[in-house]
Amino acid sequence: MTGKKPRVLIVGGGIGGLTLALALHARGLPCRVYEAAPEFQPLGVGINMLPHAIRELTALGLQPALEALGVEAREFAYFNRHGQAIFAEPCGRFAGYEYPHFSIHRADLHKVLADAVANRLGPDAVRLGHRCIGVEQDTSGVKISFEDAEPATGAIAVGADGFHSTIRRQLHPSEGVPHFGGINMWRGVTRRKPFLTGASVTRVGTVARGKMVIYPIRQFDDGTQLVNWVTEQPSDDHKPNDWATPGKIEDFIAPFADWRFDWLDIPRLIAEAEFILEYPMVDRDPVDRWTFGRITLLGDAAHPMYPRGGNGGAHAILDAEALARLLDGMTDPLAALRAYEDERLPVTGEIVLTNRDQPPDHIIEAVDALTGGEPFDRIEDVIDPAELAAISDRYKDIARYSLESVGR
Ligand SMILES: Cc1cc2nc3c(=O)[nH]c(=O)nc-3n(C[C@H](O)[C@H](O)[C@H](O)COP(=O)(O)OP(=O)(O)OC[C@H]3O[C@@H](n4cnc5c(N)ncnc54)[C@H](O)[C@@H]3O)c2cc1C
């Protein structure tokens, strides 16, 4: 194998798999992506890409395309369920980072990646309609089998096949069902005029008493925006975790009936949604291995996490950068896969666990506990704002997007 560039087979053409293809190609490493879907569909809703992810996408030359499609976020803003401002801080370039924070439709982000792969690696780089059913390896290479297509062979196999990863299931056969956090989410998008700064990533309320996360993801020429919103509510059972499951307003509207704030009318935002999707709060306990010889995992297949804090997509992108860098920098590809696991597994495992009970939204939970969910006169009389900033800073450290770790 030494001297010859290893051919990498990537299973899954989502955010992580396509970024890996671009990062390998940028280093002259051959690869091919095998995607189950017969065509890429513009599915999903909003996703936040914070500066740690944008640093890597910028290195791949994608910042202008993302800037044209997404909204550059200016601030994180936290409110209680009465619409009172608790805490706000600038984000991305407005906080002094060299790299922006984009809020973007997942379909737009995916299209930017898919177009770049097609343009740079050629139309054959992604094989659609290839659903992986298993992978084998021996001392000379890997063989991937598909449901309705001929097998593919190469030097390395990367399972970037998302939350329901076939390859993870093969590597960890005794792993049980996903961990359900007792919370269901409803997500939607609504076209409307801008609110607050027109680029605020806004969190309102608590899971127990009603919670919304709201941010714009597309800007239109007529001055309106596509606004993404998601609510989390306690639930005893969960729907299938499929990003296309439709949701019903009557299942979640109750806590928001009187949430008409002077900065946003939330019942109206919900009522005017273009569509609503339901998704459970699920993840998996971190595993102790991703790499088994010539096979490894990446993104949601490696570390499925609650979609909080803007890190599911970001850490798939960071995985891709690390794996491409190590495969390029080390002569033994198997050693590179082990080094990749050593670098990325502990970091992402800590985020999975932190997202369960200490996400940035904990700022609002802390104030809610002190006020009993009632309105306050002055936030400074409830809690020192420095304590709220410390909650946010702790999360940034764990998720690796502090100003120090990303760079100015
Ligand atoms: C359709 C869709 C919509 C989403 N919408 C949102 C959203 O609105 N907001 C949000 O925060 N996150 C969303 N996500 C999840 C988000 O993309 C991921 O959490 C994150 O970006 C990590 O990326 P990933 O590449 O690891 O996984 P994903 O982006 O989920 O990509 C995994 C890919 O693997 C493919 N795949 C699965 N099984 C196989 C197989 N056996 N063989 C071959 N290919 C396979 C899938 O079709 C998919 O393209 C969505 C994911 C999908 C697939």
XYZ file of C-alpha atoms and ligand atoms in Angstrom:
461
model
C 0.000 0.000 0.000
C 2.932 2.368 0.728
C 3.555 4.868 -2.034
C 0.132 4.231 -3.588
C -2.712 6.531 -2.628
C -5.453 4.537 -0.875
C -8.821 4.518 -2.628
C -11.509 5.516 -0.135
C -15.086 4.233 -0.480
C -17.558 6.523 1.295
C -20.972 5.098 2.180
C -23.504 7.950 2.457
C -23.735 11.186 0.469
C -24.984 13.419 3.289
C -23.226 16.396 4.836
C -20.291 14.361 6.191
C -19.787 12.013 3.238
C -19.763 14.802 0.633
C -17.423 16.968 2.732
C -15.062 14.016 3.069
C -15.088 13.521 -0.714
C -14.141 17.195 -1.214
C -11.447 17.103 1.487
C -9.870 13.917 0.052
C -9.999 15.285 -3.483
C -8.311 18.513 -2.335
C -5.394 16.350 -1.141
C -5.237 14.233 -4.275
C -6.711 11.124 -2.624
C -9.093 9.099 -4.836
C -12.570 8.317 -3.502
C -16.129 7.481 -4.483
C -19.421 8.100 -2.657
C -22.212 5.484 -2.548
C -25.594 6.968 -1.638
C -28.781 4.968 -1.031
C -31.225 7.614 -2.300
C -32.004 7.368 -6.035
C -31.786 11.178 -6.217
C -30.939 14.002 -3.838
C -34.146 15.618 -2.561
C -34.364 19.074 -0.917
C -35.456 17.599 2.421
C -35.154 18.913 5.958
C -35.302 22.402 7.408
C -32.728 24.686 9.022
C -29.245 23.931 10.262
C -26.714 26.221 11.969
C -23.154 26.170 10.689
C -20.931 27.761 13.300
C -17.404 29.131 12.706
C -15.650 25.815 13.451
C -17.504 24.192 10.539
C -17.285 27.234 8.283
C -13.485 27.310 8.767
C -13.320 23.872 7.092
C -15.860 24.711 4.382
C -13.929 27.936 3.677
C -10.729 25.912 3.234
C -12.673 23.938 0.608
C -13.592 27.193 -1.177
C -17.303 27.019 -0.323
C -17.798 30.196 1.730
C -19.076 32.377 -1.167
C -21.715 29.795 -2.148
C -22.911 29.437 1.450
C -22.988 33.216 1.896
C -25.196 33.560 -1.192
C -27.773 31.042 0.098
C -27.774 31.289 3.909
C -28.180 34.073 6.445
C -25.098 35.275 8.303
C -26.122 35.121 11.974
C -25.338 38.161 14.150
C -26.292 37.068 17.653
C -27.512 34.358 19.997
C -30.522 35.764 21.908
C -32.227 34.051 24.865
C -35.738 34.855 26.172
C -38.049 33.502 28.834
C -41.557 32.278 27.955
C -42.910 35.798 28.541
C -40.677 37.105 25.765
C -38.358 38.933 28.179
C -34.718 39.164 27.109
C -32.421 37.136 29.375
C -29.086 37.200 27.598
C -27.633 38.018 24.182
C -24.183 37.738 22.704
C -22.764 38.348 19.238
C -21.750 35.328 17.158
C -19.550 34.527 14.166
C -17.725 37.495 12.635
C -19.793 39.834 14.847
C -18.057 38.220 17.856
C -14.587 38.630 16.349
C -14.218 35.213 14.698
C -12.417 35.130 11.363
C -15.181 32.857 10.056
C -18.909 33.581 9.819
C -21.798 31.668 11.349
C -24.394 30.812 8.698
C -27.961 29.699 9.400
C -28.985 27.816 6.287
C -31.559 25.411 4.899
C -30.103 21.891 5.119
C -31.071 21.370 1.474
C -29.074 24.478 0.430
C -26.003 23.325 2.361
C -26.323 19.853 0.852
C -26.687 21.294 -2.660
C -23.547 23.428 -2.261
C -21.608 20.281 -1.290
C -23.173 18.071 -3.980
C -22.553 20.648 -6.736
C -18.924 21.066 -5.641
C -18.402 17.280 -5.669
C -19.936 16.982 -9.155
C -17.863 19.903 -10.512
C -14.563 18.885 -8.964
C -14.665 15.092 -8.885
C -16.881 14.560 -11.919
C -20.397 13.189 -12.409
C -19.363 9.605 -11.496
C -18.008 10.504 -8.063
C -21.383 9.927 -6.397
C -23.200 6.677 -7.165
C -26.877 7.228 -6.353
C -29.255 4.325 -5.710
C -26.494 2.339 -3.951
C -27.866 1.144 -0.610
C -25.052 -0.537 1.306
C -26.013 -3.814 2.966
C -22.628 -4.779 4.360
C -18.857 -4.467 4.151
C -16.099 -7.089 4.242
C -12.333 -6.678 4.564
C -9.144 -8.697 4.235
C -5.457 -7.780 4.314
C -5.579 -6.222 0.852
C -8.760 -4.141 0.930
C -12.523 -3.759 1.460
C -15.578 -4.895 -0.465
C -18.924 -3.114 -0.062
C -22.135 -4.927 -0.998
C -25.286 -3.134 -2.155
C -28.946 -4.033 -2.305
C -29.379 -3.718 -6.091
C -25.930 -3.114 -7.547
C -22.548 -4.738 -8.086
C -20.134 -4.647 -5.114
C -17.392 -2.013 -4.936
C -13.795 -2.582 -3.844
C -11.164 -0.228 -2.438
C -8.567 0.233 0.294
C -10.684 1.937 2.976
C -14.435 2.061 3.758
C -15.998 4.975 5.626
C -19.515 4.626 7.026
C -20.971 8.115 6.634
C -24.449 6.625 6.382
C -26.162 8.715 9.033
C -28.239 8.004 12.120
C -29.476 4.581 10.939
C -26.025 3.499 9.773
C -25.821 -0.017 8.347
C -22.063 -0.045 8.855
C -22.294 0.961 12.530
C -24.838 -1.826 13.048
C -22.413 -4.294 11.498
C -19.495 -3.076 13.647
C -21.572 -2.894 16.848
C -24.150 -5.689 16.433
C -25.196 -5.751 20.078
C -26.093 -2.047 20.205
C -29.776 -1.630 21.094
C -32.411 0.882 20.044
C -31.625 4.622 20.053
C -31.686 6.537 23.331
C -34.925 8.604 23.478
C -34.727 11.736 25.619
C -38.472 11.911 26.424
C -38.839 14.908 24.101
C -40.425 15.294 20.670
C -39.613 18.144 18.297
C -41.788 19.819 15.723
C -40.001 21.860 13.066
C -41.282 24.200 10.413
C -40.409 27.081 8.113
C -42.433 30.269 7.689
C -41.849 33.070 5.187
C -42.249 36.470 6.866
C -40.637 39.821 7.463
C -37.429 39.826 9.541
C -37.644 39.928 13.362
C -35.138 41.292 15.916
C -31.836 41.935 14.065
C -32.995 39.944 11.031
C -30.134 37.550 11.819
C -30.804 36.432 15.414
C -30.541 32.813 16.524
C -33.254 32.947 19.170
C -34.067 30.529 21.980
C -37.258 31.048 23.998
C -38.634 29.253 27.069
C -38.003 25.803 28.508
C -38.940 22.252 27.569
C -41.246 21.883 30.598
C -43.200 25.114 29.970
C -42.831 25.466 26.192
C -39.685 26.059 24.181
C -38.900 27.452 20.724
C -35.674 27.915 18.780
C -36.164 30.366 15.884
C -33.802 31.717 13.219
C -33.906 32.911 9.594
C -32.302 30.652 6.968
C -32.992 32.332 3.606
C -33.233 35.944 2.497
C -35.539 36.933 -0.385
C -35.233 39.940 -2.704
C -38.553 41.361 -1.471
C -37.099 41.719 2.054
C -38.853 38.671 3.518
C -37.035 35.712 5.016
C -37.621 32.003 5.443
C -37.676 31.540 9.216
C -36.909 28.142 10.729
C -38.496 27.229 14.028
C -38.432 24.180 16.247
C -40.211 23.369 19.474
C -39.258 20.691 22.001
C -41.925 19.160 24.261
C -41.957 16.319 26.797
C -43.380 13.078 25.430
C -43.717 9.477 26.619
C -43.328 7.908 23.225
C -41.725 8.894 19.992
C -42.396 8.833 16.270
C -39.876 7.210 13.884
C -36.751 9.327 13.557
C -37.192 10.169 9.931
C -36.629 13.772 8.835
C -39.674 13.600 6.523
C -42.364 12.651 9.113
C -45.172 15.262 8.907
C -46.311 16.933 12.155
C -49.701 18.347 13.246
C -50.153 21.784 14.886
C -52.693 20.485 17.417
C -50.068 18.105 18.839
C -47.810 20.924 20.084
C -49.510 24.373 19.938
C -50.950 24.437 23.486
C -48.062 26.118 25.381
C -47.720 28.853 22.745
C -51.317 30.105 22.492
C -50.518 33.462 24.198
C -46.884 33.876 23.099
C -47.532 37.191 21.298
C -44.404 39.211 22.041
C -43.673 42.739 20.847
C -40.758 41.271 18.832
C -42.556 38.192 17.387
C -46.079 36.718 17.235
C -45.311 33.030 17.734
C -48.842 31.544 17.244
C -48.929 33.358 13.902
C -45.436 32.151 12.988
C -46.596 28.572 13.581
C -49.990 28.989 11.867
C -48.364 30.379 8.701
C -45.803 27.565 8.355
C -45.227 26.167 4.870
C -45.001 22.673 6.387
C -44.391 21.019 9.748
C -42.202 17.998 10.475
C -42.045 15.892 13.643
C -38.812 14.380 14.900
C -37.932 12.714 18.219
C -35.026 13.783 20.433
C -32.857 10.693 19.948
C -29.179 9.906 20.017
C -26.987 6.940 20.929
C -24.589 6.348 23.784
C -21.016 6.962 22.620
C -19.230 3.762 21.539
C -15.578 3.044 22.315
C -14.503 2.231 18.728
C -15.235 3.518 15.261
C -12.258 1.991 13.465
C -12.022 -1.724 12.750
C -9.037 -2.331 10.479
C -9.876 -0.749 7.130
C -13.370 0.390 8.125
C -14.345 3.478 10.123
C -17.365 5.657 10.890
C -17.987 9.388 10.419
C -20.667 11.963 11.295
C -24.019 10.728 12.628
C -22.983 7.124 11.994
C -20.135 7.639 14.473
C -21.705 9.998 17.019
C -25.456 10.574 16.585
C -26.368 13.466 18.861
C -29.382 15.579 19.810
C -29.777 18.324 17.181
C -28.969 21.068 19.661
C -26.232 23.673 19.646
C -25.467 23.414 15.902
C -23.028 20.516 16.217
C -24.429 17.440 14.400
C -23.528 18.752 10.969
C -20.485 20.700 12.172
C -18.783 17.688 13.700
C -19.457 15.558 10.621
C -17.522 18.261 8.745
C -14.729 18.320 11.363
C -14.514 14.501 11.168
C -14.102 14.779 7.395
C -11.278 17.297 7.690
C -9.440 15.178 10.281
C -9.795 11.930 8.349
C -8.624 13.454 5.052
C -5.680 15.197 6.761
C -4.537 12.009 8.510
C -4.953 9.777 5.439
C -2.882 12.302 3.500
C -0.242 12.775 6.188
C 0.421 9.152 7.181
C 1.938 6.443 4.972
C -0.046 3.638 6.643
C -3.792 4.194 6.013
C -4.775 1.794 8.797
C -2.715 3.826 11.268
C -4.444 6.953 9.900
C -7.875 5.455 10.677
C -6.748 4.684 14.247
C -5.317 8.204 14.653
C -8.594 9.631 13.345
C -10.536 7.733 15.991
C -8.087 8.853 18.714
C -8.503 12.487 17.680
C -12.248 12.624 17.098
C -13.987 10.015 19.271
C -13.393 11.592 22.711
C -14.355 15.108 21.557
C -17.624 14.074 19.945
C -18.550 11.667 22.768
C -18.409 14.567 25.221
C -20.692 16.643 22.990
C -23.241 13.805 22.728
C -23.521 13.681 26.523
C -23.463 17.473 26.986
C -26.251 17.950 24.428
C -28.509 15.778 26.596
C -28.605 18.004 29.655
C -26.270 21.005 29.379
C -26.832 22.556 25.907
C -26.598 26.366 25.574
C -30.382 26.486 26.187
C -29.483 25.740 29.812
C -29.171 29.542 30.176
C -32.974 29.794 30.067
C -33.477 26.734 32.288
C -31.242 28.368 34.942
C -33.285 31.585 34.959
C -36.555 29.657 34.892
C -35.503 27.717 38.009
C -34.742 30.973 39.849
C -37.967 32.759 38.837
C -40.331 29.759 38.936
C -41.125 30.544 35.307
C -42.629 33.937 36.279
C -41.715 37.320 34.736
C -38.885 39.317 36.297
C -38.286 43.074 36.648
C -34.552 43.153 35.978
C -32.492 40.116 34.912
C -29.549 41.455 36.943
C -31.650 40.972 40.096
C -32.233 37.309 39.160
C -28.742 36.214 38.170
C -25.376 37.743 37.395
C -25.174 37.921 33.558
C -21.577 36.659 33.909
C -23.002 33.332 35.119
C -25.120 33.111 31.956
C -22.112 33.934 29.789
C -20.203 31.168 31.606
C -22.844 28.574 30.608
C -22.490 29.614 26.974
C -18.666 29.645 27.180
C -18.534 26.188 28.736
C -20.592 24.765 25.872
C -18.396 26.519 23.297
C -15.303 24.933 24.883
C -16.816 21.441 24.839
C -18.135 21.822 21.275
C -14.776 23.294 20.127
C -16.103 26.576 18.793
C -14.687 29.001 21.338
C -12.915 32.008 19.845
C -9.597 30.556 21.047
C -10.090 27.157 19.387
C -11.456 28.440 16.045
C -9.207 31.477 15.700
C -9.811 35.144 15.113
C -32.948 13.897 4.409
C -32.295 14.487 5.623
C -32.768 15.692 6.135
C -32.181 16.244 7.276
N -32.646 17.442 7.746
C -32.038 18.013 8.796
C -32.483 19.276 9.280
O -33.419 19.846 8.767
N -31.849 19.844 10.338
C -30.794 19.206 10.938
O -30.223 19.749 11.890
N -30.350 18.006 10.506
C -30.954 17.390 9.460
N -30.519 16.171 9.023
C -29.422 15.514 9.735
C -28.088 16.138 9.428
O -27.872 16.194 8.044
C -27.028 15.302 10.106
O -27.343 15.216 11.488
C -25.663 15.911 10.079
O -25.491 16.812 9.056
C -24.572 14.831 10.018
O -24.355 14.469 8.657
P -24.097 12.987 8.192
O -23.468 13.096 6.840
O -23.402 12.207 9.224
O -25.533 12.347 8.064
P -26.678 12.674 7.018
O -26.591 14.079 6.546
O -27.919 12.196 7.620
O -26.288 11.761 5.735
C -26.316 10.334 5.738
C -26.482 9.880 4.293
O -26.312 8.476 4.220
C -27.292 7.930 3.361
N -27.477 6.525 3.711
C -28.127 6.029 4.787
N -28.059 4.697 4.795
C -27.334 4.324 3.704
C -26.910 3.077 3.178
N -27.223 1.916 3.758
N -26.165 3.060 2.036
C -25.842 4.231 1.430
N -26.227 5.447 1.883
C -26.949 5.492 3.016
C -28.515 8.813 3.609
O -29.438 8.747 2.562
C -27.868 10.190 3.733
O -27.736 10.825 2.491
C -31.100 15.568 7.905
C -30.618 14.355 7.385
C -31.210 13.812 6.256
C -30.658 12.494 5.683
